[in-house]
PDB file of C-alpha atoms in Angstrom:
ATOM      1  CA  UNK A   1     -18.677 -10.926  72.418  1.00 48.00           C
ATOM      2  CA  UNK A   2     -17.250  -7.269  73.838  1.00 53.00           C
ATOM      3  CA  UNK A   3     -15.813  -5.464  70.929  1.00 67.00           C
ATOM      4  CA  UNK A   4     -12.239  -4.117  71.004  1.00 80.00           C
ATOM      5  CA  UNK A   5     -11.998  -1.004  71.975  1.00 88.00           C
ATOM      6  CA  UNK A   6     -11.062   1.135  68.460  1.00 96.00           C
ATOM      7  CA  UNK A   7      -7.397   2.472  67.982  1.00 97.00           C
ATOM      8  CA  UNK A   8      -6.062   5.328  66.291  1.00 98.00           C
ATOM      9  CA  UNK A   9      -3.242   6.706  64.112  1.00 98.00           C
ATOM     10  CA  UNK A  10      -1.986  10.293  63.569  1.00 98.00           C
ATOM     11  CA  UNK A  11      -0.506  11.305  60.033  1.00 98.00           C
ATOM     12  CA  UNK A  12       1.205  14.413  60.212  1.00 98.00           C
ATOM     13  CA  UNK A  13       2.095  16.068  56.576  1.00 98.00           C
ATOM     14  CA  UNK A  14       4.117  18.743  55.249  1.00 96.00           C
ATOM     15  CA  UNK A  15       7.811  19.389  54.545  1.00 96.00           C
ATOM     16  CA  UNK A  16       7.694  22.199  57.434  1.00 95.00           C
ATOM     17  CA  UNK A  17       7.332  19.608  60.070  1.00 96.00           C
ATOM     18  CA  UNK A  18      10.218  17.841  59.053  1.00 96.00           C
ATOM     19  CA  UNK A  19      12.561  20.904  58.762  1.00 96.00           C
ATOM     20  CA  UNK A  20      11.993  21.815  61.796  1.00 95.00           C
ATOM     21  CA  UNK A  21      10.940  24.947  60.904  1.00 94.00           C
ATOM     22  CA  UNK A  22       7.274  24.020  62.512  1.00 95.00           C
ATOM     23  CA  UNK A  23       6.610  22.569  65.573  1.00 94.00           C
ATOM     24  CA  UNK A  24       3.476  20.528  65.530  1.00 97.00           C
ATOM     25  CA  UNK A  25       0.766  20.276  68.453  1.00 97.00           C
ATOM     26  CA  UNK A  26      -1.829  18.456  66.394  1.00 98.00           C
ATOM     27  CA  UNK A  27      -0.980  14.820  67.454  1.00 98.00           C
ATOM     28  CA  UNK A  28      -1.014  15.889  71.091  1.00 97.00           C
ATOM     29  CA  UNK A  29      -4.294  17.622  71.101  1.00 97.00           C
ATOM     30  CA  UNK A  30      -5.717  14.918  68.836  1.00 98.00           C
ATOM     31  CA  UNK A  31      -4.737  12.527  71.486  1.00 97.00           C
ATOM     32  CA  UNK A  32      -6.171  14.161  73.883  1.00 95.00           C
ATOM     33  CA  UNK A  33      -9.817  15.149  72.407  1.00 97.00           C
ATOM     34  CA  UNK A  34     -10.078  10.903  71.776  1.00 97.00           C
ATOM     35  CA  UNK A  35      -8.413   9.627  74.850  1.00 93.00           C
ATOM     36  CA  UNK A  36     -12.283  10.699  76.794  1.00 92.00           C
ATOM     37  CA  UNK A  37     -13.937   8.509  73.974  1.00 95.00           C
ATOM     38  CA  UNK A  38     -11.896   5.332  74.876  1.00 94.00           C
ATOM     39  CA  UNK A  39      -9.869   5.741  71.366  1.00 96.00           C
ATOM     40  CA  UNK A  40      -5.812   5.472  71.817  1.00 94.00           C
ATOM     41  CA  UNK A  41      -3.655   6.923  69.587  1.00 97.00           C
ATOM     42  CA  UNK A  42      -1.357   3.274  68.995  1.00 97.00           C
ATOM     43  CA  UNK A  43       0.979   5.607  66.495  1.00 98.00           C
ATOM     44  CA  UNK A  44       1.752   8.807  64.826  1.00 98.00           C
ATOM     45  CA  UNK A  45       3.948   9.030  61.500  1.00 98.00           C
ATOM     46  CA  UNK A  46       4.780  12.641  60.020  1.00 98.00           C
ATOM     47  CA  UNK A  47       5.507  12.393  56.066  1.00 98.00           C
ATOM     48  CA  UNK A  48       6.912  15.060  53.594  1.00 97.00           C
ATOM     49  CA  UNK A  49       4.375  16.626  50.989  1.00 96.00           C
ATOM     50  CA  UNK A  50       5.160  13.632  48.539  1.00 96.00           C
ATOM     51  CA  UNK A  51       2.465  11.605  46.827  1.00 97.00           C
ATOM     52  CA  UNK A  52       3.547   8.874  47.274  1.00 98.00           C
ATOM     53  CA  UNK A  53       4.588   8.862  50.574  1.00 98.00           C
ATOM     54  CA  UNK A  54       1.140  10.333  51.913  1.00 98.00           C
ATOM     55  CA  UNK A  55      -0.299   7.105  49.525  1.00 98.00           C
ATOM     56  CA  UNK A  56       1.832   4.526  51.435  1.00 98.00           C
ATOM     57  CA  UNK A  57       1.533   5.338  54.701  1.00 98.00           C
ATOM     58  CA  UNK A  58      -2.315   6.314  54.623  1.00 98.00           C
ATOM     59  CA  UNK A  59      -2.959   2.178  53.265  1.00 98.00           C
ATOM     60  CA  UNK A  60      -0.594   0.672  55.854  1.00 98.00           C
ATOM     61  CA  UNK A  61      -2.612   3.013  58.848  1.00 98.00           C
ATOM     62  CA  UNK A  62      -5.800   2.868  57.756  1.00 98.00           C
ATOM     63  CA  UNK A  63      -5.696  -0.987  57.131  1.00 98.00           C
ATOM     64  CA  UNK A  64      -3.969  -1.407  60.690  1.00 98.00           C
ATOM     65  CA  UNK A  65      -6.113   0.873  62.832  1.00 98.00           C
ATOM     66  CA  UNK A  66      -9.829   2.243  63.392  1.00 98.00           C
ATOM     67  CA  UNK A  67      -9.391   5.284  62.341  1.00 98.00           C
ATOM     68  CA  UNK A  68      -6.795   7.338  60.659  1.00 98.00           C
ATOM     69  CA  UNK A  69      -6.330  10.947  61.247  1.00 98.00           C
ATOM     70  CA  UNK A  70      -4.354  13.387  58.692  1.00 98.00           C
ATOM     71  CA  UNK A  71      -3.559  16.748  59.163  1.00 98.00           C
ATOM     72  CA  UNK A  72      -2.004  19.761  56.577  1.00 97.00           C
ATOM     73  CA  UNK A  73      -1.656  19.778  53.254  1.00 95.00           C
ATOM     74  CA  UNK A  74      -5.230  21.079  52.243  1.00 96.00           C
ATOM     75  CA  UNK A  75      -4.590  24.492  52.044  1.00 93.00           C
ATOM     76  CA  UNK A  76      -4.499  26.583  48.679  1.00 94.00           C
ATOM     77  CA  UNK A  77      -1.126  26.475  47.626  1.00 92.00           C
ATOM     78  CA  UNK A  78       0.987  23.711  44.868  1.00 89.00           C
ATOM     79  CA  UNK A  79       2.344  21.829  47.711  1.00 89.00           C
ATOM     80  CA  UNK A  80      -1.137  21.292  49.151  1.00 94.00           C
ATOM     81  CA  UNK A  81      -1.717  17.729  48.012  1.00 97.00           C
ATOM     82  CA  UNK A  82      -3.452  15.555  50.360  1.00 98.00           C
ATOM     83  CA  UNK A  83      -6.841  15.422  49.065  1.00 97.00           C
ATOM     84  CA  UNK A  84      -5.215  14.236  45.712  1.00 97.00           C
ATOM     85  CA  UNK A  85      -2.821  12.163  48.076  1.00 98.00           C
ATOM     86  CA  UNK A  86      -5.869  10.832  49.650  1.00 98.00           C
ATOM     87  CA  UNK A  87      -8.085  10.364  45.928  1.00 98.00           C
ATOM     88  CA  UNK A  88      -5.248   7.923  44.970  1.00 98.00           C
ATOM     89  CA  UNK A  89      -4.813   5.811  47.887  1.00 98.00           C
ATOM     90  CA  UNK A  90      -8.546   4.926  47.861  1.00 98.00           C
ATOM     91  CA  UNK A  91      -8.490   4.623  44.379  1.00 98.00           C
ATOM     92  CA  UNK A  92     -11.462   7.411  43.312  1.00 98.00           C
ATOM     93  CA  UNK A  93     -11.254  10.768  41.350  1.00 98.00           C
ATOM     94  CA  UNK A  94     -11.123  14.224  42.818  1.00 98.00           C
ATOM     95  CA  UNK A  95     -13.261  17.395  41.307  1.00 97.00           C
ATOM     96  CA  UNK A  96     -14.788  20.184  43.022  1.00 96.00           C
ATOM     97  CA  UNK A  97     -17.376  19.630  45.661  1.00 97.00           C
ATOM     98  CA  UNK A  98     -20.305  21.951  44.311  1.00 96.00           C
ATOM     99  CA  UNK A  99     -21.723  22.576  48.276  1.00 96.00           C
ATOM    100  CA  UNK A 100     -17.631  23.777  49.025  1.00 97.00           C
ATOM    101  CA  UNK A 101     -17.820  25.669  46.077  1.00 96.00           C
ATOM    102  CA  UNK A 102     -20.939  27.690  47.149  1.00 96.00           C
ATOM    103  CA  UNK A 103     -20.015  28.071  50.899  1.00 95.00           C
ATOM    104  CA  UNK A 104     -16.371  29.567  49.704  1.00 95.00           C
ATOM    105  CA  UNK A 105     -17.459  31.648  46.545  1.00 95.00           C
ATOM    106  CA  UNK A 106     -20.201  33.302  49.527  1.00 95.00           C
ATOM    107  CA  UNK A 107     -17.433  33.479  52.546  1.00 93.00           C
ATOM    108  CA  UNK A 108     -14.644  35.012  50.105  1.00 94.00           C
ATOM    109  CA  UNK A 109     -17.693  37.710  48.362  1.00 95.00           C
ATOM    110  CA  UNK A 110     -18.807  38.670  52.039  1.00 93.00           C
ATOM    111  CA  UNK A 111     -14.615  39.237  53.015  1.00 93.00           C
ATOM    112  CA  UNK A 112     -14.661  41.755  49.956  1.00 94.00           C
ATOM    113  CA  UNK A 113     -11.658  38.657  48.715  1.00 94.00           C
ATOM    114  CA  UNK A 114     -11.021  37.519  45.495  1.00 95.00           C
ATOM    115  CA  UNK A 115     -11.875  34.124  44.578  1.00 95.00           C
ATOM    116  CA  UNK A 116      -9.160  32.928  42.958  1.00 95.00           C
ATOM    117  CA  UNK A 117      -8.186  29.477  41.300  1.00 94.00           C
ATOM    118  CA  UNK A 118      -5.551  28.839  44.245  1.00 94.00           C
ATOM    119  CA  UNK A 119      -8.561  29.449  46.602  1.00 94.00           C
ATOM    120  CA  UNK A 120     -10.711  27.134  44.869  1.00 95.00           C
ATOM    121  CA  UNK A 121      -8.148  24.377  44.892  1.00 95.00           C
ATOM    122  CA  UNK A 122      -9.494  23.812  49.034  1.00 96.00           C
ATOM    123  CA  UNK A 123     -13.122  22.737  47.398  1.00 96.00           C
ATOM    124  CA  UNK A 124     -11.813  19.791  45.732  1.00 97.00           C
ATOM    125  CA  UNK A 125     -12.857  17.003  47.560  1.00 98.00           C
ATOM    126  CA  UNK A 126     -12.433  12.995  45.998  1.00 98.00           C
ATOM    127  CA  UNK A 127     -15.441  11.333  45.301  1.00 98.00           C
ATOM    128  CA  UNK A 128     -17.460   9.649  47.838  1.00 97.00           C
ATOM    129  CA  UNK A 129     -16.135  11.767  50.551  1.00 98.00           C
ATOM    130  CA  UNK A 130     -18.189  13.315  53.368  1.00 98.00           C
ATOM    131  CA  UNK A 131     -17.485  16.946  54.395  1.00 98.00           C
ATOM    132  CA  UNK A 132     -16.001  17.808  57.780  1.00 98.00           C
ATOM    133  CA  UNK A 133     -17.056  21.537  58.782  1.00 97.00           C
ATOM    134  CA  UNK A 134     -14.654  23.778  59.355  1.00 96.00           C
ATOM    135  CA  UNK A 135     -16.420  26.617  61.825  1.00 94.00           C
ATOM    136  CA  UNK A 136     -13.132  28.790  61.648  1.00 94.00           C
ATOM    137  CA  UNK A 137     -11.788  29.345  58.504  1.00 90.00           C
ATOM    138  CA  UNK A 138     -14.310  27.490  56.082  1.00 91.00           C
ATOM    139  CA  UNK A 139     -12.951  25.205  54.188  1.00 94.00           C
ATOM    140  CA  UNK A 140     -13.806  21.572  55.037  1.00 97.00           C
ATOM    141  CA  UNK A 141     -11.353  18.823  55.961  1.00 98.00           C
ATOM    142  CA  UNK A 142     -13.137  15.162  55.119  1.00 98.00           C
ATOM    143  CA  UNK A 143     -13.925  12.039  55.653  1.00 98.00           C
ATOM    144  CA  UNK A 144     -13.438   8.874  53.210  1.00 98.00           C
ATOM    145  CA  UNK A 145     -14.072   5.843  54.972  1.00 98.00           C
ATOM    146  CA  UNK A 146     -12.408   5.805  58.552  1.00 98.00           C
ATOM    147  CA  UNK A 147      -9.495   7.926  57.067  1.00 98.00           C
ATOM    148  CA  UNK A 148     -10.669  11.928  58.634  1.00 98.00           C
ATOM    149  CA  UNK A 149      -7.760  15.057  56.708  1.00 98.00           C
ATOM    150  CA  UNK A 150      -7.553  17.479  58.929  1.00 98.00           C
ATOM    151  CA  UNK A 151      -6.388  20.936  58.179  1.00 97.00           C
ATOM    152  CA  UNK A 152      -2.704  21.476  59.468  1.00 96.00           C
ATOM    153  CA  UNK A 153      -3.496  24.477  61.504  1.00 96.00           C
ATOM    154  CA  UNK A 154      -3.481  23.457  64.921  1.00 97.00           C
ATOM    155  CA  UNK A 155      -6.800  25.895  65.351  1.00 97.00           C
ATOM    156  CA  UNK A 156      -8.322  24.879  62.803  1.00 97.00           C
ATOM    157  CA  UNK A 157      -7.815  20.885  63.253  1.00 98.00           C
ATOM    158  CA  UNK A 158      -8.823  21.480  66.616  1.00 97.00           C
ATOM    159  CA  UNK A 159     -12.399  22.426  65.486  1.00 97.00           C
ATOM    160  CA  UNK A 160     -12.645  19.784  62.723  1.00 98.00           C
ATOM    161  CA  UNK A 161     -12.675  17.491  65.744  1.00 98.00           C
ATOM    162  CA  UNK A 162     -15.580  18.652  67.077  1.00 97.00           C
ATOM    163  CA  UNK A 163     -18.003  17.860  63.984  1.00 97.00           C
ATOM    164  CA  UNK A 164     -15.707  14.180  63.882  1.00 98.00           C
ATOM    165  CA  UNK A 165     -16.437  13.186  67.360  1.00 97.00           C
ATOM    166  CA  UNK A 166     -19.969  12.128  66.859  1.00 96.00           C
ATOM    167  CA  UNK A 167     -19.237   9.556  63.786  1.00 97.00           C
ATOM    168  CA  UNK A 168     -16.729   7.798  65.904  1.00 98.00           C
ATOM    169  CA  UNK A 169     -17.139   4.340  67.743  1.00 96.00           C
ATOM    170  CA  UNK A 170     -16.453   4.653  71.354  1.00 94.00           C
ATOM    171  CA  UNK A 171     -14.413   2.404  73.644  1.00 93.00           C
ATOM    172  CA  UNK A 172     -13.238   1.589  77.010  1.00 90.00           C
ATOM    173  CA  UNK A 173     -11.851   4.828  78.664  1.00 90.00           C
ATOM    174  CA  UNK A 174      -8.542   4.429  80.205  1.00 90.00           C
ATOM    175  CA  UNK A 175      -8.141   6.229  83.651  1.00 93.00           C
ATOM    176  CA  UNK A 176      -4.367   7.424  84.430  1.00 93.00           C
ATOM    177  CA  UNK A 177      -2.421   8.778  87.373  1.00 96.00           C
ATOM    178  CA  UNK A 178       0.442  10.558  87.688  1.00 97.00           C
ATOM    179  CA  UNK A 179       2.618  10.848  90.814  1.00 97.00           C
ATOM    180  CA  UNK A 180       6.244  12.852  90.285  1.00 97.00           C
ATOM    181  CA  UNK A 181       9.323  12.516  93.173  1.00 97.00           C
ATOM    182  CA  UNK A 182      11.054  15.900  92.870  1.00 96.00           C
ATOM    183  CA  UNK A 183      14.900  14.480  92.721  1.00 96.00           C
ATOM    184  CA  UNK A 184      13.927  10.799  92.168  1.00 96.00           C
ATOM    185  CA  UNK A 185      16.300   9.149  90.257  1.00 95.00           C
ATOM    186  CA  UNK A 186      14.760   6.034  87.946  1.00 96.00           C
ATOM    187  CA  UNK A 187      17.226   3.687  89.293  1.00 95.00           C
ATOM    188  CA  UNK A 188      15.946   4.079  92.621  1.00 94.00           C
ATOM    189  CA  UNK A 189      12.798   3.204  91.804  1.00 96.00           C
ATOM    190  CA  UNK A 190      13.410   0.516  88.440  1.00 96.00           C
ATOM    191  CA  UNK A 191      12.946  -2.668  90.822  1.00 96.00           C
ATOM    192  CA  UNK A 192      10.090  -1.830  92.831  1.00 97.00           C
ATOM    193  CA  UNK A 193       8.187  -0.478  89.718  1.00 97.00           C
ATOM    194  CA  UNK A 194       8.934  -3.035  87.717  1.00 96.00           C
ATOM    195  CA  UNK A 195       7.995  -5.888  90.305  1.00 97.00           C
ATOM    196  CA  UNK A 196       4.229  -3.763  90.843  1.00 97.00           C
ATOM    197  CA  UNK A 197       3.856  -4.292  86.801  1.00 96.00           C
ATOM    198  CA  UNK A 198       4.267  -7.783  87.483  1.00 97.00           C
ATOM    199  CA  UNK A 199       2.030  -8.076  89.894  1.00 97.00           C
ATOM    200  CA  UNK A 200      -0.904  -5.894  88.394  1.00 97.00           C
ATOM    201  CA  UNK A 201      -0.511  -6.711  84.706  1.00 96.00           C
ATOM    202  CA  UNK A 202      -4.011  -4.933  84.238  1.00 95.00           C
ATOM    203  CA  UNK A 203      -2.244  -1.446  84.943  1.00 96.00           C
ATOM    204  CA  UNK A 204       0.602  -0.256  82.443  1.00 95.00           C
ATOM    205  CA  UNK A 205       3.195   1.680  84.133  1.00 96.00           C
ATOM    206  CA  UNK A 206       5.404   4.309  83.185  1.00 96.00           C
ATOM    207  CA  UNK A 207       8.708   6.175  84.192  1.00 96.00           C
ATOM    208  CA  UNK A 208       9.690   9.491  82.578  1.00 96.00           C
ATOM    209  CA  UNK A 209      12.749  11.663  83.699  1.00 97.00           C
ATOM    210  CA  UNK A 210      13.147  15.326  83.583  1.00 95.00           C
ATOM    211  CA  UNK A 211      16.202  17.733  84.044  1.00 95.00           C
ATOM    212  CA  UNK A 212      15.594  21.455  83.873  1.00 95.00           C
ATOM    213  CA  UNK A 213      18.301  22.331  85.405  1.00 95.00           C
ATOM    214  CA  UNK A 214      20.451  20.619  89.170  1.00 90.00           C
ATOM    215  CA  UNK A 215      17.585  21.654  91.573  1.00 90.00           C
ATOM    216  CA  UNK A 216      14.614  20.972  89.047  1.00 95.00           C
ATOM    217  CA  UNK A 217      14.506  17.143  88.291  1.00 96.00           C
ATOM    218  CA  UNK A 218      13.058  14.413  88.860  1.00 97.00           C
ATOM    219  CA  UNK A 219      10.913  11.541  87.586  1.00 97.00           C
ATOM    220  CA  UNK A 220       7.067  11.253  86.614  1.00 97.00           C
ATOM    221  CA  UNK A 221       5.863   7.420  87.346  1.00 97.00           C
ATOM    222  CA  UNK A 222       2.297   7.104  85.523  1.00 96.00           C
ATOM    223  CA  UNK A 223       0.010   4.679  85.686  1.00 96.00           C
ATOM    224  CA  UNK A 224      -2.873   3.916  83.256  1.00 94.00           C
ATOM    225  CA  UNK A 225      -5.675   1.470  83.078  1.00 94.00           C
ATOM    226  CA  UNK A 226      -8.862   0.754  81.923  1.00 91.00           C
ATOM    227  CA  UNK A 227     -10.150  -0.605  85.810  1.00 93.00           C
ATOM    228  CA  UNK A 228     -10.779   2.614  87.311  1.00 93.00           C
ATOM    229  CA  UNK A 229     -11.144   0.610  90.524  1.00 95.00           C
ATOM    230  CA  UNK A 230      -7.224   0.035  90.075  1.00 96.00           C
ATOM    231  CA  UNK A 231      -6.515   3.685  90.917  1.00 96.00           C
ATOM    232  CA  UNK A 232      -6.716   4.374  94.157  1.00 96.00           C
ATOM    233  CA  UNK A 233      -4.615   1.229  95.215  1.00 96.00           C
ATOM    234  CA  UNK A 234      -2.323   1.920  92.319  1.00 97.00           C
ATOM    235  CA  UNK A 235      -2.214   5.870  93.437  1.00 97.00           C
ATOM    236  CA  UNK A 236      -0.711   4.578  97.174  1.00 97.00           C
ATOM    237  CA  UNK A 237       1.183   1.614  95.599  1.00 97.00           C
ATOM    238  CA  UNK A 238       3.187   4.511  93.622  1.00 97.00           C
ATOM    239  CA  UNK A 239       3.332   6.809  96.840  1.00 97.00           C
ATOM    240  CA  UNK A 240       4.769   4.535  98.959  1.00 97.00           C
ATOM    241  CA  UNK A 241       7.617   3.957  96.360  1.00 97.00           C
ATOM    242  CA  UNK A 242       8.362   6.752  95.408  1.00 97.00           C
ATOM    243  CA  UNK A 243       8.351   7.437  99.530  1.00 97.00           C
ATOM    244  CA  UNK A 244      10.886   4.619 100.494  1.00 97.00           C
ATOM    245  CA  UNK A 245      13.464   6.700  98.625  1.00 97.00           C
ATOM    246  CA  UNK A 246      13.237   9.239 101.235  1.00 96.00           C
ATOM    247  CA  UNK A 247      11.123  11.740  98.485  1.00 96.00           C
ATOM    248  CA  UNK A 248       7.668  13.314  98.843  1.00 96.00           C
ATOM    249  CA  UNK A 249       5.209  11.743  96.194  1.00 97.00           C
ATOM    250  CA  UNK A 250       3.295  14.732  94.179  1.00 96.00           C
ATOM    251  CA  UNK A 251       0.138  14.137  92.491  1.00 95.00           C
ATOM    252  CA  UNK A 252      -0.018  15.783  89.519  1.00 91.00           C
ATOM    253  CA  UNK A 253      -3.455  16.727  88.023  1.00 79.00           C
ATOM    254  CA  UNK A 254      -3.378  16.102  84.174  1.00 67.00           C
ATOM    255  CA  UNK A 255      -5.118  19.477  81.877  1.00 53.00           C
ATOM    256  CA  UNK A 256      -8.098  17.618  80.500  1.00 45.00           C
ATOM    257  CA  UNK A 257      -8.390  20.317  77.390  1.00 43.00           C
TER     258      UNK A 257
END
């Protein structure tokens, strides 16, 4: 029996996101560091640095999906409360992880830094957790079952990933193309596209709009589908109507990084 290919959601934490005083990047470039290994991101939810909250919403993903990534919230400071957040929705204690404790106590001695309480708040790991190196500022994220914390930092999450990517299950890659019609208006194009889902229900298809400004708009139609063999006839299928509507098709080539 083929296995599923695994899914994946995105927790995004912290009080800053939902100000609006930070902008996040981490669900896109998490998306796109698991989208090579066959692993979709099905859904992203960003909560406020509440217990609670961070509780609820890590059971609900992590019993729905594969794999649950969180990021922020495990930095030094009163409001960085994930790890105990994360402790209490598995149901284990927290301490100090003795290895973080080392690897900090030498990083902060060779920076000339003190090592101070607030600092030693990002070695407290809960119980039963493996570490997940952190090659840029040093402290770990972790991993408790198939939930991974992340630190917030978009650097810094990026390069937890890389020490994540080998524990994860692989699936079924999904190949995508996107063709744009400089002016194209969706309504020219909602019947035809809509009748080519119909007929290759293997391929999802998509239609997104964008206005800059009069003379710099247009719509993207994407395609995306695990039968790479599906592309090229999907590539011309998409051409040709965006075409009959008197606009040049564009291929655009997606940044892979």
């Amino acid at each position: 029996m083929i296995q599923p290919s695994p899914t994946a959601a995105v927790l995004l934490i912290g009080d800053e996101l939902l100000s609006g005083r930070t902008r996040d990047i981490n669900l896109q470039q998490i998306a796109k560091y698991l989208a090579p290994l066959g692993i979709q991101v099905h859904e992203s939810r960003t909560v406020s640095d509440f217990q609670e909250s961070i509780v609820k919403a890590v059971n609900e993903l992590r019993a729905a999906y594969t794999y649950v990534f969180t990021t922020g919230g495990i930095g030094p400071t009163h409001d960085d409360i994930t790890a105990d957040a994360i402790a209490a929705a598995f149901g284990v204690g927290i301490d100090e992880h003795p290895e973080v404790i080392a690897m900090l106590a030498e990083r902060y001695a060779e920076m000339k830094t003190e090592f101070t309480p607030a600092r030693r708040r990002m070695a407290r790991i809960p119980h039963g957790a493996q570490l997940v190196s952190n090659p840029v500022s040093g402290a770990p994220g972790f991993q408790m079952e198939n939930v991974f914390t992340l630190a917030g930092v978009p650097q810094v999450a990026r390069a937890m990933l890389e020490d994540i990517g080998p524990r994860l299950r692989t699936g079924a890659v999904v190949h995508k193309v996107t063709i744009r019609g400089l002016g194209l208006r969706e309504g020219d194009i909602a019947e035809p596209l809509g009748a080519l889902a119909q007929e290759i229900p293997e391929v999802a298809f998509g239609s997104y709009p964008w206005f800059r400004s009069v003379g710099d708009n247009g719509v993207h139609l994407v395609a995306s589908t695990i039968r790479e063999d599906l592309i090229s006839e999907v590539t011309q299928r998409l051409e040709a109507i965006i075409a009959a509507t008197g606009v040049k098709p564009e291929r655009i080539v997606e940044d892979a990084k």
